[in-house]
Amino acid sequence: MIVVLKQHPEKERVDRLMRHFTDMGLQINYSEGENTTILGLMGDTTRVNERDILAYDVVERVQRVTEPFKAVNRKFHPEDTVIEVAGRKIGAGYFNVMAGPCSVESEEQIIEVAETVKKAGASFLRGGAFKPRTSPYSFQGLEAEGLRLLLEAKRQTGLPIVTEIMSEKHLDLFADVDIIQLGARNMQNFMLLKELGRSNKPILLKRGLSATMEEFLMAAEYIFAGGNTNVMLCERGIRTFETMIRNNLDISAIPLVKQCSHLPIIIDPSHAAGRRDMVQPLSRAAIAAGADGLLIETHNNPRCALCDGAQSLDLPQFDAVMQDIKRRAAFEGRALQPEV
Ligand code: PEP
Ligand code: MN
């Protein structure tokens, strides 16, 4: 349930109203925008009588929210959320490109990739240290050593880093990571969602391989419910009957998320198609449809990559795609980050 307040409400009267709700055992999500202030009520709101609430003179209107996702619902927070990480803004027209290899493989590799993607205009370095692989016999990532190498690349280039967590037991290792990625395969790992909710780290939450939009937003709701509101969504393709591409990029997820939620949405065209020749057209589609950023796998030698080589751009290809992204983002009125 949301309670929309009249403009410029008197603080004391708002406090009185809020006390009324907390006395009923409800949680309140307070959202103050430029034009409206909204109290989002969470908990058992069946006992809330709308007429009693309208009797408070600070109240403009009361609306029941039928969707199961509340805190991430745009009705609770009508303005776009902007997440600030390492001097970059994400969301509401601020556009970020996160680039780097699927897996961190060596110091030379990650430093070369970091330097190149930074020069081309990426605002974050991505790279996997803990890898969720279908086969236990495939390369599992360099784990803690991979994190150390990412931090070294960050130190040398100044690029903030995005990397995937696979277990809540590793949270301490991620202390200096700028954005923690929660991968598609863990989108409904509820213990991990709860732990990330208790942390204050920005989270990039990837959509599960066959997750509905409601399940996706409910996963984000878990993180919010723990108190962490620094969540960005990432659409990375969903599984369909098609076999010529790895997944189908769900472009409609962009306007759908914008309609249902206030969270930023990043598009991953690399895992979506699983083919490097589709990264540029899908990036264009994502920008045109309103995405807040892109996550692009980039490798200094894709043919020898230990993971996801077929979908990785090489460094000159990334540079070319990035120049195209810059032009198209500017055309669509997005503010490419970092601001120089
Ligand atoms: C990745 O980003 O390398 C990755 C494993 O992605 P996803 O969880 O979307 O498959
Ligand atoms: Mn990958």
mmCIF file of C-alpha atoms and ligand atoms in Angstrom:
data_model
loop_
_atom_site.group_PDB
_atom_site.id
_atom_site.type_symbol
_atom_site.label_atom_id
_atom_site.label_comp_id
_atom_site.label_asym_id
_atom_site.label_seq_id
_atom_site.Cartn_x
_atom_site.Cartn_y
_atom_site.Cartn_z
ATOM 1 C CA MET A 1 0.000 0.000 0.000
ATOM 2 C CA ILE A 2 1.255 3.494 -0.746
ATOM 3 C CA VAL A 3 0.234 6.729 0.918
ATOM 4 C CA VAL A 4 0.863 9.804 -1.225
ATOM 5 C CA LEU A 5 1.301 12.947 0.851
ATOM 6 C CA LYS A 6 0.237 16.476 -0.054
ATOM 7 C CA GLN A 7 2.983 18.815 -1.224
ATOM 8 C CA HIS A 8 5.284 20.247 1.461
ATOM 9 C CA PRO A 9 3.763 18.317 4.359
ATOM 10 C CA GLU A 10 4.470 19.489 7.885
ATOM 11 C CA LYS A 11 7.063 17.219 9.479
ATOM 12 C CA GLU A 12 5.226 16.807 12.779
ATOM 13 C CA ARG A 13 2.061 15.675 11.028
ATOM 14 C CA VAL A 14 3.974 13.211 8.895
ATOM 15 C CA ASP A 15 5.661 11.844 12.033
ATOM 16 C CA ARG A 16 2.250 11.355 13.649
ATOM 17 C CA LEU A 17 1.002 9.451 10.603
ATOM 18 C CA MET A 18 4.142 7.322 10.505
ATOM 19 C CA ARG A 19 3.733 6.484 14.176
ATOM 20 C CA HIS A 20 0.221 5.290 13.386
ATOM 21 C CA PHE A 21 1.689 2.789 10.908
ATOM 22 C CA THR A 22 4.614 1.633 13.042
ATOM 23 C CA ASP A 23 2.189 1.069 15.948
ATOM 24 C CA MET A 24 0.330 -1.303 13.623
ATOM 25 C CA GLY A 25 3.593 -3.234 13.112
ATOM 26 C CA LEU A 26 4.107 -2.031 9.542
ATOM 27 C CA GLN A 27 7.405 -1.123 7.939
ATOM 28 C CA ILE A 28 7.575 2.187 6.108
ATOM 29 C CA ASN A 29 9.562 2.949 3.000
ATOM 30 C CA TYR A 30 9.875 6.760 2.960
ATOM 31 C CA SER A 31 10.481 8.257 -0.471
ATOM 32 C CA GLU A 32 10.829 11.989 -0.901
ATOM 33 C CA GLY A 33 10.943 13.094 -4.540
ATOM 34 C CA GLU A 34 11.029 16.530 -6.119
ATOM 35 C CA ASN A 35 7.261 16.808 -6.294
ATOM 36 C CA THR A 36 5.842 14.026 -4.168
ATOM 37 C CA THR A 37 6.496 12.307 -0.884
ATOM 38 C CA ILE A 38 5.339 8.722 -0.646
ATOM 39 C CA LEU A 39 5.078 6.367 2.301
ATOM 40 C CA GLY A 40 5.281 2.782 1.074
ATOM 41 C CA LEU A 41 3.806 0.399 3.623
ATOM 42 C CA MET A 42 5.089 -3.147 3.966
ATOM 43 C CA GLY A 43 3.733 -5.949 6.088
ATOM 44 C CA ASP A 44 0.155 -6.989 6.691
ATOM 45 C CA THR A 45 -1.739 -3.993 5.309
ATOM 46 C CA THR A 46 -5.101 -5.779 5.212
ATOM 47 C CA ARG A 47 -5.970 -4.142 8.545
ATOM 48 C CA VAL A 48 -5.278 -0.633 7.256
ATOM 49 C CA ASN A 49 -8.534 1.215 6.721
ATOM 50 C CA GLU A 50 -8.185 3.612 3.810
ATOM 51 C CA ARG A 51 -10.762 6.040 5.178
ATOM 52 C CA ASP A 52 -8.897 6.333 8.508
ATOM 53 C CA ILE A 53 -5.737 7.257 6.595
ATOM 54 C CA LEU A 54 -7.476 9.807 4.395
ATOM 55 C CA ALA A 55 -8.658 11.493 7.594
ATOM 56 C CA TYR A 56 -5.049 12.659 8.200
ATOM 57 C CA ASP A 57 -4.918 16.033 6.486
ATOM 58 C CA VAL A 58 -1.386 15.504 5.119
ATOM 59 C CA VAL A 59 -2.635 12.619 2.970
ATOM 60 C CA GLU A 60 -3.398 13.196 -0.701
ATOM 61 C CA ARG A 61 -4.426 9.634 -1.635
ATOM 62 C CA VAL A 62 -4.028 5.983 -0.722
ATOM 63 C CA GLN A 63 -3.413 3.164 -3.188
ATOM 64 C CA ARG A 64 -3.137 -0.593 -2.741
ATOM 65 C CA VAL A 65 -0.135 -2.160 -4.482
ATOM 66 C CA THR A 66 -1.174 -5.516 -5.849
ATOM 67 C CA GLU A 67 2.251 -6.645 -7.102
ATOM 68 C CA PRO A 68 4.259 -8.780 -4.640
ATOM 69 C CA PHE A 69 7.345 -6.595 -5.125
ATOM 70 C CA LYS A 70 7.022 -3.455 -3.050
ATOM 71 C CA ALA A 71 10.275 -1.599 -2.273
ATOM 72 C CA VAL A 72 11.583 -2.028 -5.825
ATOM 73 C CA ASN A 73 8.187 -1.051 -7.270
ATOM 74 C CA ARG A 74 7.995 2.246 -9.098
ATOM 75 C CA LYS A 75 4.793 2.990 -7.188
ATOM 76 C CA PHE A 76 6.888 3.139 -4.004
ATOM 77 C CA HIS A 77 9.538 5.355 -5.627
ATOM 78 C CA PRO A 78 8.299 7.165 -8.748
ATOM 79 C CA GLU A 79 11.687 8.655 -9.665
ATOM 80 C CA ASP A 80 14.501 6.619 -11.237
ATOM 81 C CA THR A 81 17.072 5.429 -8.724
ATOM 82 C CA VAL A 82 20.597 6.651 -9.333
ATOM 83 C CA ILE A 83 23.379 4.558 -7.803
ATOM 84 C CA GLU A 84 26.714 6.236 -7.218
ATOM 85 C CA VAL A 85 29.807 4.058 -7.336
ATOM 86 C CA ALA A 86 33.386 5.307 -7.407
ATOM 87 C CA GLY A 87 32.389 8.691 -8.853
ATOM 88 C CA ARG A 88 30.146 7.141 -11.525
ATOM 89 C CA LYS A 89 26.391 7.575 -11.582
ATOM 90 C CA ILE A 90 24.263 4.655 -12.784
ATOM 91 C CA GLY A 91 20.612 5.044 -13.841
ATOM 92 C CA ALA A 92 18.263 7.882 -14.831
ATOM 93 C CA GLY A 93 20.094 8.621 -18.056
ATOM 94 C CA TYR A 94 23.615 8.065 -16.707
ATOM 95 C CA PHE A 95 25.125 5.381 -18.914
ATOM 96 C CA ASN A 96 27.961 2.988 -18.035
ATOM 97 C CA VAL A 97 29.898 0.402 -19.982
ATOM 98 C CA MET A 98 31.410 -2.436 -17.926
ATOM 99 C CA ALA A 99 33.949 -4.431 -19.909
ATOM 100 C CA GLY A 100 36.508 -7.156 -19.405
ATOM 101 C CA PRO A 101 37.074 -10.892 -19.724
ATOM 102 C CA CYS A 102 34.704 -13.592 -18.575
ATOM 103 C CA SER A 103 37.484 -14.856 -16.291
ATOM 104 C CA VAL A 104 40.598 -13.287 -14.904
ATOM 105 C CA GLU A 105 43.378 -15.540 -16.206
ATOM 106 C CA SER A 106 46.668 -13.786 -15.483
ATOM 107 C CA GLU A 107 48.117 -10.462 -14.429
ATOM 108 C CA GLU A 108 49.262 -9.593 -17.979
ATOM 109 C CA GLN A 109 45.820 -10.408 -19.366
ATOM 110 C CA ILE A 110 43.771 -8.374 -16.907
ATOM 111 C CA ILE A 111 46.103 -5.359 -16.967
ATOM 112 C CA GLU A 112 46.182 -5.252 -20.768
ATOM 113 C CA VAL A 113 42.405 -5.542 -21.002
ATOM 114 C CA ALA A 114 41.862 -2.960 -18.245
ATOM 115 C CA GLU A 115 44.154 -0.404 -19.863
ATOM 116 C CA THR A 116 42.552 -0.847 -23.280
ATOM 117 C CA VAL A 117 38.904 -0.758 -22.211
ATOM 118 C CA LYS A 118 39.606 2.277 -20.061
ATOM 119 C CA LYS A 119 41.198 4.100 -22.974
ATOM 120 C CA ALA A 120 38.232 3.209 -25.195
ATOM 121 C CA GLY A 121 35.798 4.691 -22.641
ATOM 122 C CA ALA A 122 34.569 1.887 -20.354
ATOM 123 C CA SER A 123 33.731 3.059 -16.848
ATOM 124 C CA PHE A 124 34.137 -0.292 -15.025
ATOM 125 C CA LEU A 125 36.372 -3.341 -15.401
ATOM 126 C CA ARG A 126 34.517 -6.649 -15.194
ATOM 127 C CA GLY A 127 36.152 -10.029 -14.680
ATOM 128 C CA GLY A 128 35.225 -13.297 -13.033
ATOM 129 C CA ALA A 129 37.339 -14.716 -10.219
ATOM 130 C CA PHE A 130 34.806 -17.259 -8.913
ATOM 131 C CA LYS A 131 33.171 -18.864 -11.945
ATOM 132 C CA PRO A 132 29.898 -20.815 -11.945
ATOM 133 C CA ARG A 133 30.621 -23.459 -14.613
ATOM 134 C CA THR A 134 28.239 -26.101 -15.905
ATOM 135 C CA SER A 135 31.000 -28.722 -15.798
ATOM 136 C CA PRO A 136 33.083 -29.369 -12.684
ATOM 137 C CA TYR A 137 35.980 -30.188 -15.043
ATOM 138 C CA SER A 138 35.998 -26.715 -16.637
ATOM 139 C CA PHE A 139 38.202 -23.868 -15.407
ATOM 140 C CA GLN A 140 36.647 -22.649 -12.141
ATOM 141 C CA GLY A 141 38.365 -19.263 -11.973
ATOM 142 C CA LEU A 142 41.447 -18.102 -10.087
ATOM 143 C CA GLU A 143 39.252 -17.399 -7.034
ATOM 144 C CA ALA A 144 41.013 -15.289 -4.358
ATOM 145 C CA GLU A 145 44.055 -14.819 -6.615
ATOM 146 C CA GLY A 146 41.718 -13.558 -9.344
ATOM 147 C CA LEU A 147 40.316 -10.968 -6.945
ATOM 148 C CA ARG A 148 43.836 -9.887 -6.073
ATOM 149 C CA LEU A 149 44.632 -9.410 -9.771
ATOM 150 C CA LEU A 150 41.443 -7.412 -10.337
ATOM 151 C CA LEU A 151 42.370 -5.142 -7.439
ATOM 152 C CA GLU A 152 45.836 -4.747 -8.920
ATOM 153 C CA ALA A 153 44.273 -3.750 -12.268
ATOM 154 C CA LYS A 154 42.085 -1.271 -10.399
ATOM 155 C CA ARG A 155 45.132 0.158 -8.642
ATOM 156 C CA GLN A 156 47.045 0.546 -11.892
ATOM 157 C CA THR A 157 44.249 1.957 -14.047
ATOM 158 C CA GLY A 158 41.836 3.541 -11.576
ATOM 159 C CA LEU A 159 38.945 1.555 -13.088
ATOM 160 C CA PRO A 160 36.466 0.345 -10.453
ATOM 161 C CA ILE A 161 35.697 -3.376 -10.651
ATOM 162 C CA VAL A 162 32.662 -5.654 -11.014
ATOM 163 C CA THR A 163 32.995 -9.325 -10.129
ATOM 164 C CA GLU A 164 30.761 -12.259 -9.257
ATOM 165 C CA ILE A 165 30.225 -13.730 -5.810
ATOM 166 C CA MET A 166 29.184 -17.387 -5.467
ATOM 167 C CA SER A 167 28.974 -17.842 -1.719
ATOM 168 C CA GLU A 168 28.154 -15.625 1.242
ATOM 169 C CA LYS A 169 31.220 -17.159 2.942
ATOM 170 C CA HIS A 170 33.397 -15.085 0.571
ATOM 171 C CA LEU A 171 31.910 -11.673 1.414
ATOM 172 C CA ASP A 172 34.993 -10.560 3.365
ATOM 173 C CA LEU A 173 37.140 -11.159 0.280
ATOM 174 C CA PHE A 174 34.917 -8.719 -1.649
ATOM 175 C CA ALA A 175 35.507 -5.775 0.706
ATOM 176 C CA ASP A 176 37.316 -3.687 -1.953
ATOM 177 C CA VAL A 177 35.166 -4.764 -4.897
ATOM 178 C CA ASP A 178 33.098 -1.848 -6.218
ATOM 179 C CA ILE A 179 30.103 -3.766 -7.580
ATOM 180 C CA ILE A 180 29.289 -7.344 -6.599
ATOM 181 C CA GLN A 181 27.700 -9.350 -9.384
ATOM 182 C CA LEU A 182 25.121 -11.963 -8.474
ATOM 183 C CA GLY A 183 25.079 -14.305 -11.444
ATOM 184 C CA ALA A 184 22.111 -15.728 -13.317
ATOM 185 C CA ARG A 185 22.555 -19.142 -11.716
ATOM 186 C CA ASN A 186 22.331 -17.662 -8.237
ATOM 187 C CA MET A 187 19.442 -15.278 -8.805
ATOM 188 C CA GLN A 188 17.320 -17.330 -6.445
ATOM 189 C CA ASN A 189 20.033 -18.275 -3.971
ATOM 190 C CA PHE A 190 18.041 -16.857 -1.099
ATOM 191 C CA MET A 191 20.766 -17.129 1.544
ATOM 192 C CA LEU A 192 23.107 -15.164 -0.697
ATOM 193 C CA LEU A 193 20.390 -12.596 -1.492
ATOM 194 C CA LYS A 194 19.784 -12.110 2.234
ATOM 195 C CA GLU A 195 23.495 -11.659 2.976
ATOM 196 C CA LEU A 196 23.890 -9.147 0.145
ATOM 197 C CA GLY A 197 20.855 -7.363 1.563
ATOM 198 C CA ARG A 198 22.719 -6.958 4.848
ATOM 199 C CA SER A 199 25.800 -5.534 3.119
ATOM 200 C CA ASN A 200 26.023 -2.013 1.756
ATOM 201 C CA LYS A 201 27.730 -2.992 -1.511
ATOM 202 C CA PRO A 202 26.267 -2.041 -4.894
ATOM 203 C CA ILE A 203 24.849 -5.222 -6.421
ATOM 204 C CA LEU A 204 24.495 -6.155 -10.094
ATOM 205 C CA LEU A 205 21.718 -8.742 -10.061
ATOM 206 C CA LYS A 206 21.531 -10.875 -13.181
ATOM 207 C CA ARG A 207 18.282 -12.372 -14.369
ATOM 208 C CA GLY A 208 18.032 -16.154 -14.029
ATOM 209 C CA LEU A 209 18.156 -18.292 -17.168
ATOM 210 C CA SER A 210 14.416 -18.841 -17.114
ATOM 211 C CA ALA A 211 13.241 -16.332 -14.540
ATOM 212 C CA THR A 212 10.049 -14.390 -15.085
ATOM 213 C CA MET A 213 10.126 -10.641 -14.611
ATOM 214 C CA GLU A 214 8.247 -11.054 -11.346
ATOM 215 C CA GLU A 215 10.787 -13.581 -10.022
ATOM 216 C CA PHE A 216 13.600 -11.237 -11.104
ATOM 217 C CA LEU A 217 12.103 -8.266 -9.277
ATOM 218 C CA MET A 218 11.358 -10.421 -6.220
ATOM 219 C CA ALA A 219 15.059 -11.357 -6.062
ATOM 220 C CA ALA A 220 15.877 -7.628 -6.008
ATOM 221 C CA GLU A 221 13.189 -7.207 -3.340
ATOM 222 C CA TYR A 222 15.108 -9.674 -1.118
ATOM 223 C CA ILE A 223 18.182 -7.435 -1.237
ATOM 224 C CA PHE A 224 16.082 -4.356 -0.498
ATOM 225 C CA ALA A 225 14.303 -6.156 2.336
ATOM 226 C CA GLY A 226 17.671 -6.591 4.058
ATOM 227 C CA GLY A 227 18.288 -2.843 3.845
ATOM 228 C CA ASN A 228 20.562 -2.613 0.794
ATOM 229 C CA THR A 229 18.998 -0.352 -1.833
ATOM 230 C CA ASN A 230 22.039 -0.214 -4.155
ATOM 231 C CA VAL A 231 20.724 -2.709 -6.665
ATOM 232 C CA MET A 232 20.942 -2.638 -10.445
ATOM 233 C CA LEU A 233 19.329 -5.260 -12.634
ATOM 234 C CA CYS A 234 21.029 -7.027 -15.521
ATOM 235 C CA GLU A 235 19.157 -8.691 -18.374
ATOM 236 C CA ARG A 236 21.480 -11.279 -19.970
ATOM 237 C CA GLY A 237 19.167 -13.294 -22.184
ATOM 238 C CA ILE A 238 16.685 -15.983 -21.328
ATOM 239 C CA ARG A 239 16.516 -19.583 -22.485
ATOM 240 C CA THR A 240 14.131 -20.367 -25.328
ATOM 241 C CA PHE A 241 13.694 -23.079 -27.985
ATOM 242 C CA GLU A 242 16.237 -21.311 -30.235
ATOM 243 C CA THR A 243 19.562 -23.143 -30.695
ATOM 244 C CA MET A 244 21.483 -20.829 -33.038
ATOM 245 C CA ILE A 245 22.122 -18.380 -30.225
ATOM 246 C CA ARG A 246 22.971 -19.089 -26.589
ATOM 247 C CA ASN A 247 20.006 -17.185 -25.144
ATOM 248 C CA ASN A 248 17.423 -14.705 -26.392
ATOM 249 C CA LEU A 249 18.022 -11.139 -25.294
ATOM 250 C CA ASP A 250 14.734 -9.948 -23.849
ATOM 251 C CA ILE A 251 14.687 -6.352 -25.035
ATOM 252 C CA SER A 252 11.181 -5.935 -23.668
ATOM 253 C CA ALA A 253 12.692 -6.364 -20.200
ATOM 254 C CA ILE A 254 14.004 -2.803 -20.512
ATOM 255 C CA PRO A 255 10.681 -0.943 -20.903
ATOM 256 C CA LEU A 256 9.058 -3.465 -18.559
ATOM 257 C CA VAL A 257 11.582 -2.807 -15.787
ATOM 258 C CA LYS A 258 11.257 0.939 -16.380
ATOM 259 C CA GLN A 259 7.497 0.639 -15.996
ATOM 260 C CA CYS A 260 7.454 -1.655 -12.967
ATOM 261 C CA SER A 261 10.536 -0.532 -11.092
ATOM 262 C CA HIS A 262 12.798 2.418 -10.369
ATOM 263 C CA LEU A 263 16.019 0.398 -10.560
ATOM 264 C CA PRO A 264 18.648 0.846 -13.285
ATOM 265 C CA ILE A 265 18.862 -1.902 -15.901
ATOM 266 C CA ILE A 266 22.100 -2.987 -17.556
ATOM 267 C CA ILE A 267 22.129 -5.161 -20.676
ATOM 268 C CA ASP A 268 24.636 -7.976 -21.224
ATOM 269 C CA PRO A 269 24.670 -8.660 -24.973
ATOM 270 C CA SER A 270 27.592 -11.105 -24.638
ATOM 271 C CA HIS A 271 25.879 -13.854 -22.624
ATOM 272 C CA ALA A 272 22.617 -13.096 -24.408
ATOM 273 C CA ALA A 273 23.694 -14.236 -27.854
ATOM 274 C CA GLY A 274 26.882 -16.100 -26.985
ATOM 275 C CA ARG A 275 28.332 -14.745 -30.256
ATOM 276 C CA ARG A 276 30.659 -11.809 -30.687
ATOM 277 C CA ASP A 277 29.103 -10.788 -34.013
ATOM 278 C CA MET A 278 25.885 -9.906 -32.208
ATOM 279 C CA VAL A 279 27.346 -7.718 -29.481
ATOM 280 C CA GLN A 280 27.180 -4.515 -31.504
ATOM 281 C CA PRO A 281 23.614 -4.871 -32.888
ATOM 282 C CA LEU A 282 22.266 -5.943 -29.490
ATOM 283 C CA SER A 283 24.066 -3.045 -27.794
ATOM 284 C CA ARG A 284 22.420 -0.675 -30.247
ATOM 285 C CA ALA A 285 19.006 -2.184 -29.535
ATOM 286 C CA ALA A 286 19.605 -1.891 -25.786
ATOM 287 C CA ILE A 287 20.545 1.778 -26.011
ATOM 288 C CA ALA A 288 17.538 2.542 -28.199
ATOM 289 C CA ALA A 289 15.196 0.742 -25.792
ATOM 290 C CA GLY A 290 16.410 2.735 -22.776
ATOM 291 C CA ALA A 291 19.075 0.619 -21.046
ATOM 292 C CA ASP A 292 21.227 2.302 -18.398
ATOM 293 C CA GLY A 293 24.407 0.524 -19.393
ATOM 294 C CA LEU A 294 26.097 -2.464 -21.011
ATOM 295 C CA LEU A 295 28.209 -5.348 -19.758
ATOM 296 C CA ILE A 296 30.498 -6.555 -22.535
ATOM 297 C CA GLU A 297 32.938 -9.461 -22.428
ATOM 298 C CA THR A 298 36.285 -8.405 -23.860
ATOM 299 C CA HIS A 299 39.498 -10.425 -24.035
ATOM 300 C CA ASN A 300 43.011 -9.732 -25.290
ATOM 301 C CA ASN A 301 43.064 -13.138 -27.030
ATOM 302 C CA PRO A 302 39.510 -14.568 -27.299
ATOM 303 C CA ARG A 303 40.623 -17.657 -29.220
ATOM 304 C CA CYS A 304 42.600 -18.824 -26.181
ATOM 305 C CA ALA A 305 40.117 -17.628 -23.525
ATOM 306 C CA LEU A 306 39.527 -20.133 -20.724
ATOM 307 C CA CYS A 307 35.836 -19.239 -20.676
ATOM 308 C CA ASP A 308 33.317 -17.694 -23.098
ATOM 309 C CA GLY A 309 35.810 -16.948 -25.899
ATOM 310 C CA ALA A 310 33.179 -17.187 -28.667
ATOM 311 C CA GLN A 311 31.251 -14.241 -27.292
ATOM 312 C CA SER A 312 34.228 -12.106 -26.285
ATOM 313 C CA LEU A 313 35.307 -9.122 -28.353
ATOM 314 C CA ASP A 314 39.001 -8.697 -28.926
ATOM 315 C CA LEU A 315 40.536 -5.354 -27.990
ATOM 316 C CA PRO A 316 40.276 -3.592 -31.410
ATOM 317 C CA GLN A 317 36.684 -4.873 -31.734
ATOM 318 C CA PHE A 318 35.830 -3.489 -28.315
ATOM 319 C CA ASP A 319 37.277 -0.137 -29.286
ATOM 320 C CA ALA A 320 35.144 -0.027 -32.445
ATOM 321 C CA VAL A 321 31.966 -1.087 -30.617
ATOM 322 C CA MET A 322 32.667 1.438 -27.871
ATOM 323 C CA GLN A 323 32.965 4.298 -30.370
ATOM 324 C CA ASP A 324 29.597 3.270 -31.815
ATOM 325 C CA ILE A 325 28.080 3.075 -28.311
ATOM 326 C CA LYS A 326 29.337 6.575 -27.520
ATOM 327 C CA ARG A 327 27.698 8.040 -30.617
ATOM 328 C CA ARG A 328 24.422 6.252 -30.038
ATOM 329 C CA ALA A 329 24.285 7.003 -26.309
ATOM 330 C CA ALA A 330 24.859 10.688 -27.095
ATOM 331 C CA PHE A 331 22.123 10.573 -29.726
ATOM 332 C CA GLU A 332 19.718 9.121 -27.146
ATOM 333 C CA GLY A 333 20.660 11.814 -24.632
ATOM 334 C CA ARG A 334 22.474 9.533 -22.160
ATOM 335 C CA ALA A 335 25.302 10.888 -20.061
ATOM 336 C CA LEU A 336 28.194 8.495 -20.617
ATOM 337 C CA GLN A 337 30.185 7.835 -17.443
ATOM 338 C CA PRO A 338 32.748 8.635 -16.220
ATOM 339 C CA GLU A 339 32.243 12.323 -16.801
ATOM 340 C CA VAL A 340 35.482 13.879 -17.974
HETATM 341 C C1 PEP B 1 29.379 -13.827 -16.396
HETATM 342 O O1 PEP B 1 29.045 -12.626 -16.296
HETATM 343 O O2 PEP B 1 30.508 -14.201 -16.761
HETATM 344 C C2 PEP B 1 28.350 -14.855 -16.133
HETATM 345 C C3 PEP B 1 28.674 -16.054 -15.665
HETATM 346 O O3 PEP B 1 27.115 -14.434 -16.438
HETATM 347 P P1 PEP B 1 25.661 -15.116 -16.221
HETATM 348 O O4 PEP B 1 25.495 -15.289 -14.738
HETATM 349 O O5 PEP B 1 24.730 -14.104 -16.801
HETATM 350 O O6 PEP B 1 25.650 -16.406 -16.981
HETATM 351 MN MN MN B 2 31.030 -15.193 -19.146
#
